[in-house]
Amino acid sequence: MKEMTYKDAINLAMSEEMRKDKNVIFMGEDIGVYGGAFGVSVGMFEEFGEERVKDTPISEAVIVGAAAGAAATGLRPICEMMFMDFITIAMDNLVNQAAKMRYMFGGKAKVPMTLRLPSGSGTGAAAQHTQSLEAWLCHVPGLKVVTASSPAEAKGLLKAAIRDDNPVCFVEHKLLYKMKGEVPVDDEYVLPLGQSYVRKEGTDVTIVTYGTILHRVLEVVEEVEKEGISVEVVDPRTLYPMETQTIVDSVKKTGRAIVVHEAAKTGGLGGEIAAMISESEAFDYLDAPVLRVCGLDTPIPYNRNLEAAVVPSVEAIKEAIYKVMNRK
Amino acid sequence: MALTKEILMEMYLRMNHARHFEEKVAYFFSRGMVHGTTHLSVGQEASGVASAMALDDGDLASLTHRGHSQAIGFGLDINRMMAELLGKETGYCKGKGGSMHIADIENGNLGANGIVGGGYCISTGAALTQQYNKTGKLVLCFSGDGSTNEGTFHEAVNLASIWKLPVIFFIENNLYGMSTHIEKSMNIKDIADRAKSYGIPGIIVDGNDAIEVYETVAKAAEGVRAGKGPVLIESKTYRWQGHSKSDAQAYRTKDEVEEWKEKDPIARLRKFMIDQGMATAEEMDEVEKQAKENMEKAVEFARESPEPPVESVTEDVYA
Ligand SMILES: Cc1ncc(C[n+]2csc(CCOP(=O)(O)OP(=O)(O)O)c2C)c(N)n1
C-alpha cells in the first residue's frame, strides 16, 4: 500500500499495464510532455516515449475512431478525452463504430479500448466543461461504463478496463483527482468490472450512488446515523452493464431505496435504477417509493453559488432519507 | 507487381462476380427477399475490384455502404456474402450485418460501414497498428466523394499525414452523394486537391479503367509501405443505378447515364485483353460463363443456408 492521489493511481494503472503489455498504447490531446490537461499522465511520455504515448491533434472523432480501428486490429489503446463533454464530437465513432463492431460483424471483432473521461462540475468551468454524460453512454449496448470513487478503486478498475476486450468508458470525476488514499502497489491489483459493491453497510435505507457525490452521501450518512438511521451505501462502479443483485439484496434488507447522482435527473441513471428495483423481487420489501436525488435539469452554470445549487446538496440527500423513513 | 494474364483474368472474374452479385441483389430486393436497403455499385466495378486486388496478402481494407464490388475485389467469398444479404447464419456476420456491414476482420477486411465517412478513423487506427507492429502492411480506406465533406475525413487524413501512417484513402468519386452533385457540395473540381491541405499526394485515376486503377494503387502502395505516409487517390467513376432502392433519379438525365454506360469498365477490360492479344474472345466468354455459374451457386448456397437461431439475438454484444 502506498498513499497517493486518485490522479496518480490512474497514472500508475496505465503505466503498469503499459509495462506489462506492449500492445497497450495511450493517445490523446496534450497527454505527452504536457502530461494531460489535469496532469494525469505526467512522466509517462518520458518512460514510454512518443511511440506509445501519442499526442494527437485536437480531433476527438479520430482519437476515438482510430482507437477503435487500432483495437480491432490488435492493439489495446487507452485514450483520454480532455473533458468528457467532448465525447459529443466523437459520438459516431464510439456509438456507431466501436460499440457495435463486434455484434454487427457476427462476433468476430474484438474492440479492447479504454476511453478515459474527466467528468463533472465543481470547477467553475461552466456548461461545456462540466457535464456528467454517463447516462448517454449507458444507453449503448456494446459499451461498458465504469466509475471509480477512490484512488484504490481507480487503479483496480482502470486496470480491469484496460484488460477488458470491449470498449470501456472510464468516467473520472475531476474533483476526485486530488483525493488521496491508500492504493495497493501490487501489479495484479485488479478490481472486477460488472460487480456492484457495498461501500458501507446499514439496515434502514439503501442509497445507490457513485463518483464524487458518493463522498457527500457518506458525510450525510454519518450525520443521520447519529440520529439513529442506519444507511447502506451501494456503489455500482460498473454503471453499464450494471450488476443489480447486490442492489436488490440491499433493498430487500433495508426496505427503502434512494438513488443519488450528480447528472441531470431526467433520463438519468437514477430512473433506471429505481425502475430496476421496482421490477425486481425487492419491490415486495419496499416500505416507501424509491426516491431520486439528482442534478437539476439545467446546464451547469458558471456562478459558484448557482453551480453548487445544481448538484444534490447535503440537505436534499438528508431530506430524502427522512422522507423514506417517514421522519419528515 | 506486374499485371500478368492470370491477375487480369481473376480481375475480370471478380468484376463479373460483382456485376452479377448486384443484379441478383436487385432482383431479390424487388421480390422482397432482401430487406433494409442496399447500394449498388454497378458501373464502379473496376474501381472497387482493381484497387483491392492491388493489395498484398495481409493488407487491410475498410469498405463503404456501397461496398459489394470492394468486398469481392478484396477476395471475400460470394457465397457467404450472398448468405449475409439473405440474413443467413452462414453469412459473414451471421446475418446480423447485412449489405452495409459485411466484414471479415480476421482476414483484414474491416467492414463496410453504414455511416458515411465511418471508415476514415477506423482505417487510420488500423494503419497505426500496422506501423506500431512494423508489419509492412497497409490499409486501403474506401470512401465516396460525398463523405469527404464529413469532419472525420479531415481529422483522419490529417492525423494519418502527421503520423505518416500506412493508409491509402481511395475515394470513389461517382459524382453524386445520393442526389447531390459534387458541384453543389464542394467548391473544388477535384477531390484530389484536398490532399494538398495535408501535404500528401493526391492522385486522380480513371476509375473505369481497371488497369490504371490497379497500377496506380500498386505504385502508391510502395511509398506508403516504405513509410512515406498516406496517399489520397481519387477514382473518377459513375454508378449506373440509383443511390439505393428508392431513388427516382430526378437529379440526373437519362443521357448522362447512357453516356457512362458506354464507358462500361467490364466491357473495357474485355476489349483490352483481346486487343492486347492476352486472351481470346472465347477465353473471356468462358470467364463470364463461370462467373454466372458461380453466382447461381452462391444464390443456392444462401437460400439453403439456415436462418440464425433467434436465441443468437443477444449474443456477441460483448467479447
Ligand atoms: C453520416 C451519414 N449521413 C448520411 C447518410 C445517408 N447516406 C447514405 S449514403 C449517402 C451518400 C453518400 O455519398 P458518397 O460518399 O459520395 O458515396 P456514394 O453513395 O456516392 O458511393 C448518404 C447521404 C449516412 N448513411 N450517414
XYZ file of C-alpha atoms and ligand atoms in Angstrom:
673
model
C 0.000 0.000 0.000
C 1.072 3.497 -0.689
C -0.741 6.750 -0.176
C -1.349 8.578 -3.411
C -3.829 10.758 -5.245
C -6.600 9.476 -7.494
C -4.762 11.023 -10.413
C -1.539 9.211 -9.575
C -3.456 5.983 -9.116
C -4.727 6.331 -12.688
C -1.231 7.085 -13.886
C 0.032 4.002 -12.054
C -2.687 1.791 -13.529
C -1.872 2.908 -17.064
C 1.887 2.670 -16.523
C 1.721 -0.812 -15.011
C -0.434 -2.074 -17.866
C 1.878 -0.496 -20.423
C 4.896 -2.129 -18.830
C 3.138 -5.452 -18.826
C 1.646 -5.409 -22.299
C 3.340 -3.851 -25.274
C 0.019 -3.649 -27.086
C -1.235 -1.012 -24.689
C -0.730 2.466 -26.093
C -2.038 5.817 -24.938
C -3.416 8.626 -27.125
C -4.941 11.997 -26.521
C -4.572 15.742 -26.687
C -1.552 17.083 -24.796
C -1.013 13.889 -22.858
C 2.687 13.730 -23.727
C 5.273 16.171 -22.398
C 2.476 18.354 -21.064
C 1.154 15.426 -19.030
C -2.536 15.880 -19.831
C -4.904 18.736 -19.038
C -5.218 17.508 -15.453
C -1.690 16.247 -15.129
C -2.793 12.636 -15.001
C -0.111 11.330 -17.350
C 2.875 13.293 -16.061
C 6.032 11.239 -16.607
C 4.526 8.682 -18.931
C 5.932 10.249 -22.087
C 9.395 10.148 -20.555
C 9.033 6.492 -19.672
C 7.289 5.129 -22.742
C 8.290 7.529 -25.491
C 6.320 9.022 -28.323
C 5.642 5.716 -29.970
C 3.388 4.663 -27.103
C 2.279 7.936 -25.546
C 0.869 9.695 -28.545
C -0.072 13.341 -28.614
C -2.866 13.852 -31.106
C -4.196 16.942 -32.829
C -7.419 18.388 -31.413
C -9.504 15.803 -33.199
C -11.802 13.904 -30.870
C -13.514 11.899 -33.574
C -10.319 10.426 -34.907
C -8.897 9.818 -31.441
C -11.825 7.561 -30.646
C -12.223 6.150 -34.156
C -8.527 5.424 -34.532
C -8.594 3.729 -31.142
C -11.408 1.530 -32.410
C -9.511 0.689 -35.590
C -6.323 0.001 -33.658
C -8.216 -2.118 -31.134
C -9.932 -4.155 -33.823
C -6.523 -4.949 -35.294
C -4.720 -6.000 -32.145
C -3.657 -3.022 -30.037
C -5.202 -2.047 -26.717
C -5.425 1.724 -26.867
C -6.275 3.942 -23.953
C -7.445 7.386 -24.928
C -8.101 10.457 -22.938
C -10.847 12.911 -23.834
C -9.619 16.149 -22.370
C -13.119 16.662 -20.966
C -15.989 14.210 -21.023
C -18.065 16.922 -22.715
C -16.058 16.484 -25.917
C -17.270 12.944 -26.345
C -20.138 14.534 -28.270
C -17.745 15.150 -31.161
C -16.607 11.538 -31.123
C -20.039 10.026 -30.659
C -20.296 8.391 -34.070
C -17.003 6.661 -33.651
C -17.894 5.498 -30.166
C -21.556 4.643 -30.565
C -21.884 3.575 -34.184
C -18.427 2.123 -34.688
C -16.637 0.905 -31.559
C -19.696 -0.279 -29.644
C -21.293 -2.204 -32.482
C -18.416 -3.636 -34.409
C -18.436 -6.934 -32.610
C -22.158 -7.550 -32.809
C -22.704 -6.277 -36.299
C -19.833 -8.355 -37.654
C -21.199 -11.564 -36.196
C -18.993 -11.748 -33.115
C -15.705 -11.807 -34.957
C -14.274 -8.482 -33.878
C -12.875 -7.513 -30.502
C -12.516 -3.860 -29.619
C -10.384 -3.652 -26.478
C -10.135 0.083 -25.966
C -10.434 2.294 -22.920
C -11.727 5.815 -23.055
C -10.886 7.996 -20.058
C -13.465 10.707 -19.496
C -12.914 13.518 -16.968
C -16.422 14.470 -15.910
C -18.391 16.586 -13.535
C -18.902 20.038 -12.094
C -17.394 21.942 -9.222
C -14.557 23.538 -11.158
C -16.269 26.724 -12.304
C -15.670 25.793 -15.910
C -19.350 26.267 -16.807
C -21.664 24.413 -19.087
C -19.347 22.950 -21.738
C -16.674 21.538 -19.435
C -18.621 20.111 -16.515
C -21.168 17.602 -17.691
C -21.858 14.145 -16.367
C -22.936 12.354 -19.519
C -22.644 8.777 -18.312
C -26.332 8.017 -18.886
C -25.875 8.617 -22.602
C -23.172 6.003 -22.727
C -25.164 3.570 -20.597
C -27.806 3.513 -23.279
C -25.475 1.875 -25.775
C -25.235 -1.917 -25.720
C -21.659 -2.876 -26.501
C -20.086 -0.205 -24.332
C -19.109 -0.667 -20.725
C -19.259 2.312 -18.409
C -17.211 2.340 -15.237
C -16.674 4.855 -12.421
C -14.300 4.870 -9.507
C -14.772 6.898 -6.364
C -11.444 6.359 -4.615
C -7.790 6.141 -5.633
C -7.592 2.411 -4.964
C -10.717 1.754 -6.984
C -9.429 3.995 -9.748
C -6.353 1.841 -10.020
C -8.102 -1.505 -9.767
C -10.967 -0.703 -12.078
C -8.902 1.081 -14.703
C -6.581 -1.896 -14.925
C -9.602 -4.118 -15.442
C -10.895 -1.727 -18.093
C -7.603 -1.841 -19.988
C -7.580 -5.642 -19.823
C -11.200 -5.900 -20.932
C -11.812 -6.909 -24.534
C -14.597 -4.355 -25.018
C -14.764 -0.598 -25.390
C -14.855 0.707 -21.820
C -15.741 4.287 -20.919
C -13.976 5.141 -17.709
C -15.602 8.125 -16.039
C -13.314 10.134 -13.758
C -14.871 12.922 -11.766
C -12.406 15.809 -11.915
C -12.908 16.739 -8.277
C -11.526 13.364 -7.285
C -8.163 13.819 -8.994
C -6.539 15.314 -5.920
C -8.173 12.988 -3.437
C -5.660 10.878 -1.506
C -5.968 7.302 -0.363
C -4.107 4.068 0.251
C -3.510 2.260 -3.030
C -2.157 -1.275 -3.401
C 1.098 -1.157 -5.349
C 0.722 -4.770 -6.327
C 0.796 -5.203 -10.117
C -2.068 -7.629 -10.024
C -4.405 -5.480 -8.003
C -7.362 -5.544 -10.399
C -10.982 -4.993 -9.382
C -13.588 -6.880 -11.381
C -15.870 -4.994 -13.736
C -19.579 -5.739 -13.559
C -19.663 -6.018 -9.792
C -21.598 -3.631 -7.576
C -20.133 -3.028 -4.196
C -21.451 -2.291 -0.718
C -19.401 0.687 0.310
C -20.913 0.883 3.775
C -23.287 -1.484 5.485
C -26.544 -0.390 7.107
C -30.037 -1.597 7.859
C -32.686 1.110 7.349
C -32.209 2.531 3.884
C -30.136 1.781 0.806
C -28.513 4.613 -1.082
C -27.185 3.781 -4.532
C -24.611 6.306 -5.646
C -21.242 6.713 -7.357
C -18.497 9.177 -8.165
C -17.824 12.348 -6.191
C -21.337 12.549 -4.870
C -20.765 9.279 -3.053
C -18.493 11.145 -0.677
C -21.194 13.681 0.039
C -23.601 10.847 0.700
C -21.149 9.291 3.133
C -20.966 12.578 5.048
C -24.731 12.742 5.298
C -24.892 9.125 6.334
C -22.535 9.775 9.189
C -24.761 12.606 10.386
C -28.047 10.710 10.209
C -26.522 7.715 11.933
C -26.129 9.935 14.975
C -29.908 10.261 14.828
C -30.255 6.517 14.731
C -30.817 5.936 10.992
C -28.594 3.251 9.565
C -27.810 3.651 5.863
C -26.302 1.135 3.483
C -24.385 2.680 0.594
C -24.036 0.727 -2.635
C -21.705 1.858 -5.418
C -22.431 0.086 -8.707
C -18.949 1.024 -10.002
C -19.776 -0.523 -13.363
C -22.690 1.630 -14.438
C -23.305 -0.461 -17.536
C -23.907 -3.331 -17.754
C -24.770 -2.936 -14.077
C -24.737 -5.840 -11.656
C -28.098 -5.408 -9.950
C -28.373 -8.295 -7.497
C -26.209 -6.524 -4.909
C -28.586 -3.554 -5.047
C -31.679 -5.742 -4.927
C -30.319 -7.702 -1.950
C -29.532 -4.490 -0.123
C -33.032 -3.098 -0.706
C -34.566 -6.373 0.456
C -32.637 -5.925 3.660
C -33.413 -2.254 4.250
C -36.828 -1.893 2.579
C -36.039 1.597 1.367
C -34.009 2.973 -1.519
C -32.689 6.291 -2.756
C -30.551 6.887 -5.827
C -28.229 9.875 -5.746
C -26.184 11.221 -8.639
C -24.804 14.463 -9.953
C -26.056 14.044 -13.510
C -29.328 15.664 -14.550
C -32.374 13.814 -13.331
C -34.416 13.344 -16.481
C -33.233 10.367 -18.461
C -30.522 9.765 -15.894
C -29.381 6.517 -14.326
C -31.430 7.212 -11.212
C -34.642 6.497 -13.066
C -33.175 3.330 -14.473
C -32.046 2.055 -11.079
C -35.375 2.972 -9.481
C -37.251 1.116 -12.196
C -34.957 -1.866 -11.871
C -35.687 -2.039 -8.121
C -39.433 -1.788 -8.748
C -39.293 -4.598 -11.280
C -37.242 -6.823 -9.017
C -38.151 -9.079 -6.131
C -37.180 -6.188 -3.833
C -40.477 -4.476 -4.707
C -42.378 -6.507 -2.116
C -39.952 -5.392 0.556
C -40.281 -1.684 -0.134
C -41.733 0.431 2.679
C -41.589 3.617 0.627
C -41.317 4.608 -3.018
C -37.798 4.683 -4.444
C -36.562 8.273 -4.478
C -34.108 10.029 -6.759
C -31.881 12.878 -5.691
C -30.156 14.119 -8.810
C -28.720 17.118 -10.561
C -31.239 19.692 -11.734
C -32.302 19.558 -15.356
C -30.165 22.509 -16.358
C -26.756 23.020 -17.882
C -24.061 23.657 -15.269
C -23.911 27.406 -14.553
C -20.747 29.410 -14.038
C -21.609 31.311 -10.855
C -20.244 29.484 -7.860
C -23.469 29.540 -5.868
C -25.557 28.534 -8.825
C -23.149 25.764 -9.714
C -23.393 24.360 -6.212
C -27.161 24.561 -6.387
C -27.365 22.269 -9.408
C -25.803 19.286 -7.702
C -27.606 17.305 -4.949
C -26.954 19.088 -1.682
C -26.394 17.645 1.763
C -29.849 18.929 2.701
C -31.545 17.332 -0.297
C -29.945 13.984 0.433
C -30.871 14.234 4.096
C -34.415 15.185 3.288
C -34.791 12.185 1.037
C -33.586 9.945 3.833
C -36.117 11.439 6.247
C -38.814 11.128 3.647
C -38.323 7.429 3.045
C -38.031 6.955 6.805
C -41.269 8.911 7.313
C -39.409 11.180 9.636
C -40.115 14.460 7.947
C 3.527 -6.494 -59.062
C 3.284 -6.887 -62.794
C -0.123 -7.274 -64.336
C 0.028 -10.847 -65.534
C -2.642 -12.539 -67.559
C -3.520 -14.567 -64.506
C -4.207 -11.476 -62.406
C -6.203 -9.865 -65.177
C -8.343 -12.935 -65.692
C -9.018 -13.073 -61.970
C -9.838 -9.366 -62.023
C -12.236 -9.925 -64.873
C -13.866 -12.773 -62.989
C -14.281 -10.683 -59.851
C -15.674 -7.731 -61.780
C -18.207 -10.061 -63.351
C -18.973 -11.543 -59.935
C -19.609 -8.043 -58.648
C -21.930 -7.213 -61.515
C -23.913 -10.445 -61.205
C -23.975 -10.228 -57.452
C -25.673 -6.886 -57.613
C -28.071 -7.980 -60.333
C -29.149 -10.782 -58.022
C -29.434 -8.411 -55.089
C -31.609 -6.062 -57.149
C -33.778 -8.990 -58.140
C -34.106 -10.247 -54.566
C -34.916 -6.764 -53.475
C -37.731 -6.405 -55.957
C -39.114 -9.714 -54.695
C -38.908 -8.608 -51.067
C -36.309 -11.245 -50.228
C -33.632 -8.796 -49.211
C -34.800 -6.189 -46.761
C -33.457 -2.939 -45.421
C -31.660 -1.061 -48.096
C -28.746 -1.713 -50.371
C -26.498 0.405 -52.514
C -25.362 -0.998 -55.809
C -22.031 -0.234 -57.394
C -22.870 -1.317 -60.933
C -20.570 0.703 -63.180
C -17.932 1.062 -60.475
C -16.545 -2.475 -60.656
C -13.105 -1.521 -61.956
C -12.709 0.989 -59.179
C -13.713 -1.339 -56.356
C -12.207 -4.555 -57.661
C -8.923 -3.482 -59.242
C -7.927 -1.267 -56.320
C -8.493 -4.013 -53.754
C -6.679 -6.525 -55.917
C -3.606 -4.305 -55.995
C -3.100 -5.028 -52.295
C -0.699 -7.627 -50.956
C -1.679 -10.571 -48.813
C -2.255 -9.366 -45.300
C -3.117 -5.814 -46.283
C -6.333 -4.444 -44.850
C -9.300 -2.540 -46.200
C -12.381 -0.789 -44.943
C -15.391 -0.539 -47.197
C -18.290 1.814 -47.728
C -22.051 1.368 -47.745
C -21.590 0.811 -51.498
C -19.170 -1.980 -50.830
C -20.094 -5.115 -52.775
C -17.502 -4.599 -55.525
C -14.936 -3.577 -52.939
C -15.551 -6.740 -50.901
C -15.412 -9.013 -53.922
C -12.263 -7.232 -55.071
C -10.731 -7.860 -51.664
C -11.403 -11.555 -52.137
C -14.422 -12.166 -49.979
C -16.382 -15.298 -50.716
C -19.511 -14.599 -52.769
C -21.392 -17.465 -51.127
C -21.000 -16.010 -47.673
C -21.687 -12.503 -48.949
C -24.924 -13.611 -50.565
C -25.862 -15.518 -47.422
C -25.334 -12.332 -45.420
C -27.657 -10.409 -47.696
C -30.320 -13.018 -47.147
C -29.685 -12.734 -43.408
C -28.464 -16.291 -43.051
C -26.325 -17.840 -40.355
C -23.614 -18.744 -42.864
C -23.209 -15.090 -43.825
C -20.069 -13.162 -42.950
C -21.800 -11.627 -39.954
C -24.173 -14.481 -39.113
C -26.999 -12.479 -40.632
C -26.574 -9.578 -38.242
C -24.809 -7.211 -40.595
C -26.468 -7.295 -43.993
C -25.296 -5.358 -47.030
C -23.887 -2.393 -45.136
C -21.767 -4.294 -42.603
C -20.093 -7.138 -44.449
C -16.771 -7.696 -42.688
C -14.069 -10.286 -42.245
C -11.809 -8.734 -39.660
C -9.656 -11.810 -39.056
C -8.595 -11.574 -42.676
C -8.119 -7.843 -42.766
C -11.486 -6.741 -44.016
C -12.509 -4.077 -41.537
C -16.038 -3.942 -42.751
C -18.485 -1.991 -44.820
C -19.977 0.958 -42.998
C -23.443 2.413 -42.826
C -22.108 5.732 -41.674
C -20.896 7.959 -44.486
C -17.240 8.627 -43.680
C -17.325 5.987 -40.947
C -14.272 4.185 -42.262
C -11.793 7.043 -42.161
C -10.985 6.916 -38.464
C -11.150 3.131 -38.224
C -8.717 2.810 -41.132
C -6.382 5.331 -39.580
C -6.333 3.317 -36.367
C -5.786 0.061 -38.207
C -2.894 1.732 -40.037
C -1.482 2.763 -36.671
C -1.460 -0.896 -35.655
C 0.499 -1.778 -38.803
C 3.014 0.963 -38.179
C 3.334 0.122 -34.481
C 3.840 -3.580 -35.131
C 6.030 -2.883 -38.178
C 4.028 -5.333 -40.244
C 4.801 -3.661 -43.563
C 1.074 -3.861 -44.314
C -1.214 -1.037 -45.297
C -4.871 -0.156 -45.131
C -6.950 0.735 -48.167
C -9.704 3.041 -46.998
C -12.592 3.165 -49.458
C -14.903 6.133 -49.375
C -17.223 8.166 -51.566
C -16.959 11.748 -52.819
C -19.749 12.939 -50.528
C -18.015 11.539 -47.458
C -15.077 13.909 -47.902
C -17.349 16.652 -46.609
C -17.612 14.919 -43.243
C -15.379 16.197 -40.460
C -13.928 12.747 -39.953
C -12.325 12.841 -43.403
C -10.298 15.873 -42.407
C -9.434 14.607 -38.933
C -8.367 11.215 -40.170
C -6.354 12.363 -43.191
C -4.637 14.994 -41.079
C -3.714 12.541 -38.332
C -2.564 9.926 -40.827
C -0.408 12.517 -42.573
C 1.339 13.819 -39.454
C 1.921 10.304 -38.125
C 2.880 9.027 -41.599
C 0.510 6.107 -41.295
C 0.354 3.418 -43.986
C -3.073 4.128 -45.429
C -4.383 4.840 -48.895
C -7.528 6.949 -48.916
C -9.238 5.693 -52.040
C -12.138 7.912 -52.932
C -14.640 6.678 -55.440
C -15.962 9.846 -56.975
C -19.161 8.818 -58.722
C -20.228 12.475 -58.975
C -23.135 12.192 -56.554
C -23.744 11.926 -52.846
C -27.220 10.499 -53.013
C -28.803 13.211 -55.230
C -26.299 15.958 -54.623
C -23.817 16.582 -57.410
C -20.285 17.323 -56.226
C -20.552 20.801 -57.714
C -23.158 21.522 -55.069
C -21.244 20.040 -52.206
C -17.714 21.325 -52.699
C -16.068 24.360 -54.157
C -13.340 22.465 -55.997
C -13.497 20.230 -59.028
C -11.128 17.504 -57.983
C -11.224 15.849 -54.596
C -7.562 15.008 -55.095
C -6.884 18.700 -54.417
C -7.904 18.176 -50.832
C -4.724 16.182 -50.320
C -2.720 19.399 -50.632
C -4.057 20.664 -47.328
C -2.466 17.699 -45.612
C 0.792 17.678 -47.511
C 0.200 14.291 -49.076
C -0.014 13.189 -52.714
C -3.427 13.474 -54.365
C -3.724 11.346 -57.475
C -6.553 11.126 -59.996
C -7.331 7.905 -61.832
C -9.872 6.894 -64.404
C -11.964 4.672 -62.204
C -13.441 2.828 -65.159
C -10.035 1.658 -66.300
C -9.166 -1.404 -64.248
C -5.555 -1.423 -65.417
C -4.956 2.179 -64.462
C -6.634 1.732 -61.095
C -4.584 -1.356 -60.321
C -1.273 0.147 -61.356
C -1.888 3.396 -59.527
C -2.795 1.712 -56.263
C 0.098 -0.742 -56.533
C 2.540 2.094 -57.145
C 1.137 4.262 -54.362
C 1.357 1.279 -52.037
C 5.134 1.110 -52.464
C 5.671 4.559 -50.988
C 3.092 4.008 -48.299
C 4.756 0.765 -47.260
C 8.135 2.467 -47.230
C 6.850 4.786 -44.505
C 6.299 7.867 -46.626
C 2.821 8.387 -45.230
C -0.641 8.286 -46.701
C -1.769 8.881 -50.262
C -5.143 10.051 -51.494
C -6.404 8.568 -54.737
C -9.493 9.925 -56.430
C -11.110 7.396 -58.699
C -13.441 9.062 -61.208
C -16.323 6.763 -61.917
C -20.110 6.541 -62.031
C -22.930 4.434 -60.645
C -25.473 3.284 -63.178
C -28.213 2.547 -60.711
C -29.970 4.869 -58.340
C -28.455 5.636 -54.974
C -30.465 2.941 -53.257
C -33.700 1.086 -53.795
C -35.979 4.117 -53.659
C -34.426 6.619 -55.988
C -36.384 8.197 -58.862
C -33.114 9.742 -60.120
C -34.714 13.108 -60.856
C -31.345 14.720 -60.262
C -29.718 13.381 -63.428
C -30.611 12.789 -67.046
C -31.015 9.507 -68.861
C -28.482 10.775 -71.386
C -25.885 11.196 -68.716
C -26.438 7.631 -67.510
C -26.308 6.294 -71.061
C -23.101 8.166 -71.733
C -21.470 6.485 -68.763
C -22.823 3.088 -69.709
C -20.738 3.481 -72.845
C -17.737 3.503 -70.527
C -18.599 0.129 -69.022
C -15.473 -0.944 -67.137
C -16.146 -4.633 -67.694
C -16.507 -4.358 -71.466
C -13.424 -2.186 -71.451
C -11.246 -4.722 -69.694
C -12.519 -7.437 -72.010
C -11.637 -5.377 -75.053
C -8.228 -4.552 -73.632
C -7.394 -8.193 -73.067
C -8.440 -9.190 -76.553
C -6.821 -6.196 -78.274
C -3.555 -6.839 -76.470
C -3.675 -10.458 -77.508
C -3.643 -11.511 -73.870
C -6.751 -13.614 -74.242
C -9.174 -14.765 -76.898
C -12.840 -13.861 -77.018
C -13.595 -17.482 -76.178
C -11.484 -17.324 -73.046
C -13.264 -14.189 -71.925
C -16.645 -15.784 -72.671
C -15.605 -18.712 -70.542
C -14.846 -16.443 -67.560
C -18.200 -14.737 -67.972
C -19.960 -18.081 -68.027
C -18.021 -19.183 -64.967
C -18.999 -16.022 -63.123
C -22.679 -16.616 -63.856
C -22.489 -20.195 -62.698
C -20.657 -19.221 -59.530
C -23.345 -16.692 -58.770
C -26.112 -19.258 -59.232
C -24.257 -21.452 -56.758
C -23.916 -18.566 -54.333
C -27.633 -17.962 -54.509
C -28.319 -21.631 -53.935
C -25.910 -21.716 -51.004
C -27.524 -18.648 -49.477
C -31.056 -19.890 -49.977
C -30.348 -23.271 -48.489
C -28.457 -21.884 -45.524
C -30.224 -21.898 -42.164
C -31.696 -18.845 -40.509
C -29.760 -17.789 -37.430
C -31.410 -19.073 -34.236
C -33.492 -16.403 -32.537
C -31.541 -17.020 -29.326
C -28.473 -15.590 -31.067
C -30.065 -12.140 -30.966
C -28.334 -11.211 -27.715
C -25.072 -12.994 -28.475
C -21.839 -11.178 -29.267
C -22.752 -7.836 -27.750
C -19.647 -8.205 -25.589
C -16.440 -10.126 -26.035
C -23.382 10.144 -41.501
C -24.345 9.792 -42.567
N -25.052 10.782 -43.161
C -25.926 10.461 -44.145
C -26.142 9.156 -44.517
C -27.155 8.813 -45.603
N -26.420 8.488 -46.826
C -26.074 7.219 -47.114
S -25.139 7.112 -48.484
C -25.200 8.778 -48.725
C -24.467 9.383 -49.886
C -23.003 9.182 -49.771
O -22.343 9.726 -50.850
P -20.859 9.347 -51.211
O -19.987 9.458 -50.025
O -20.471 10.157 -52.396
O -20.910 7.807 -51.596
P -21.729 7.103 -52.744
O -23.095 6.804 -52.189
O -21.783 8.022 -53.903
O -20.991 5.849 -53.043
C -25.954 9.393 -47.747
C -26.231 10.836 -47.678
C -25.412 8.168 -43.836
N -25.585 6.863 -44.092
N -24.501 8.511 -42.899
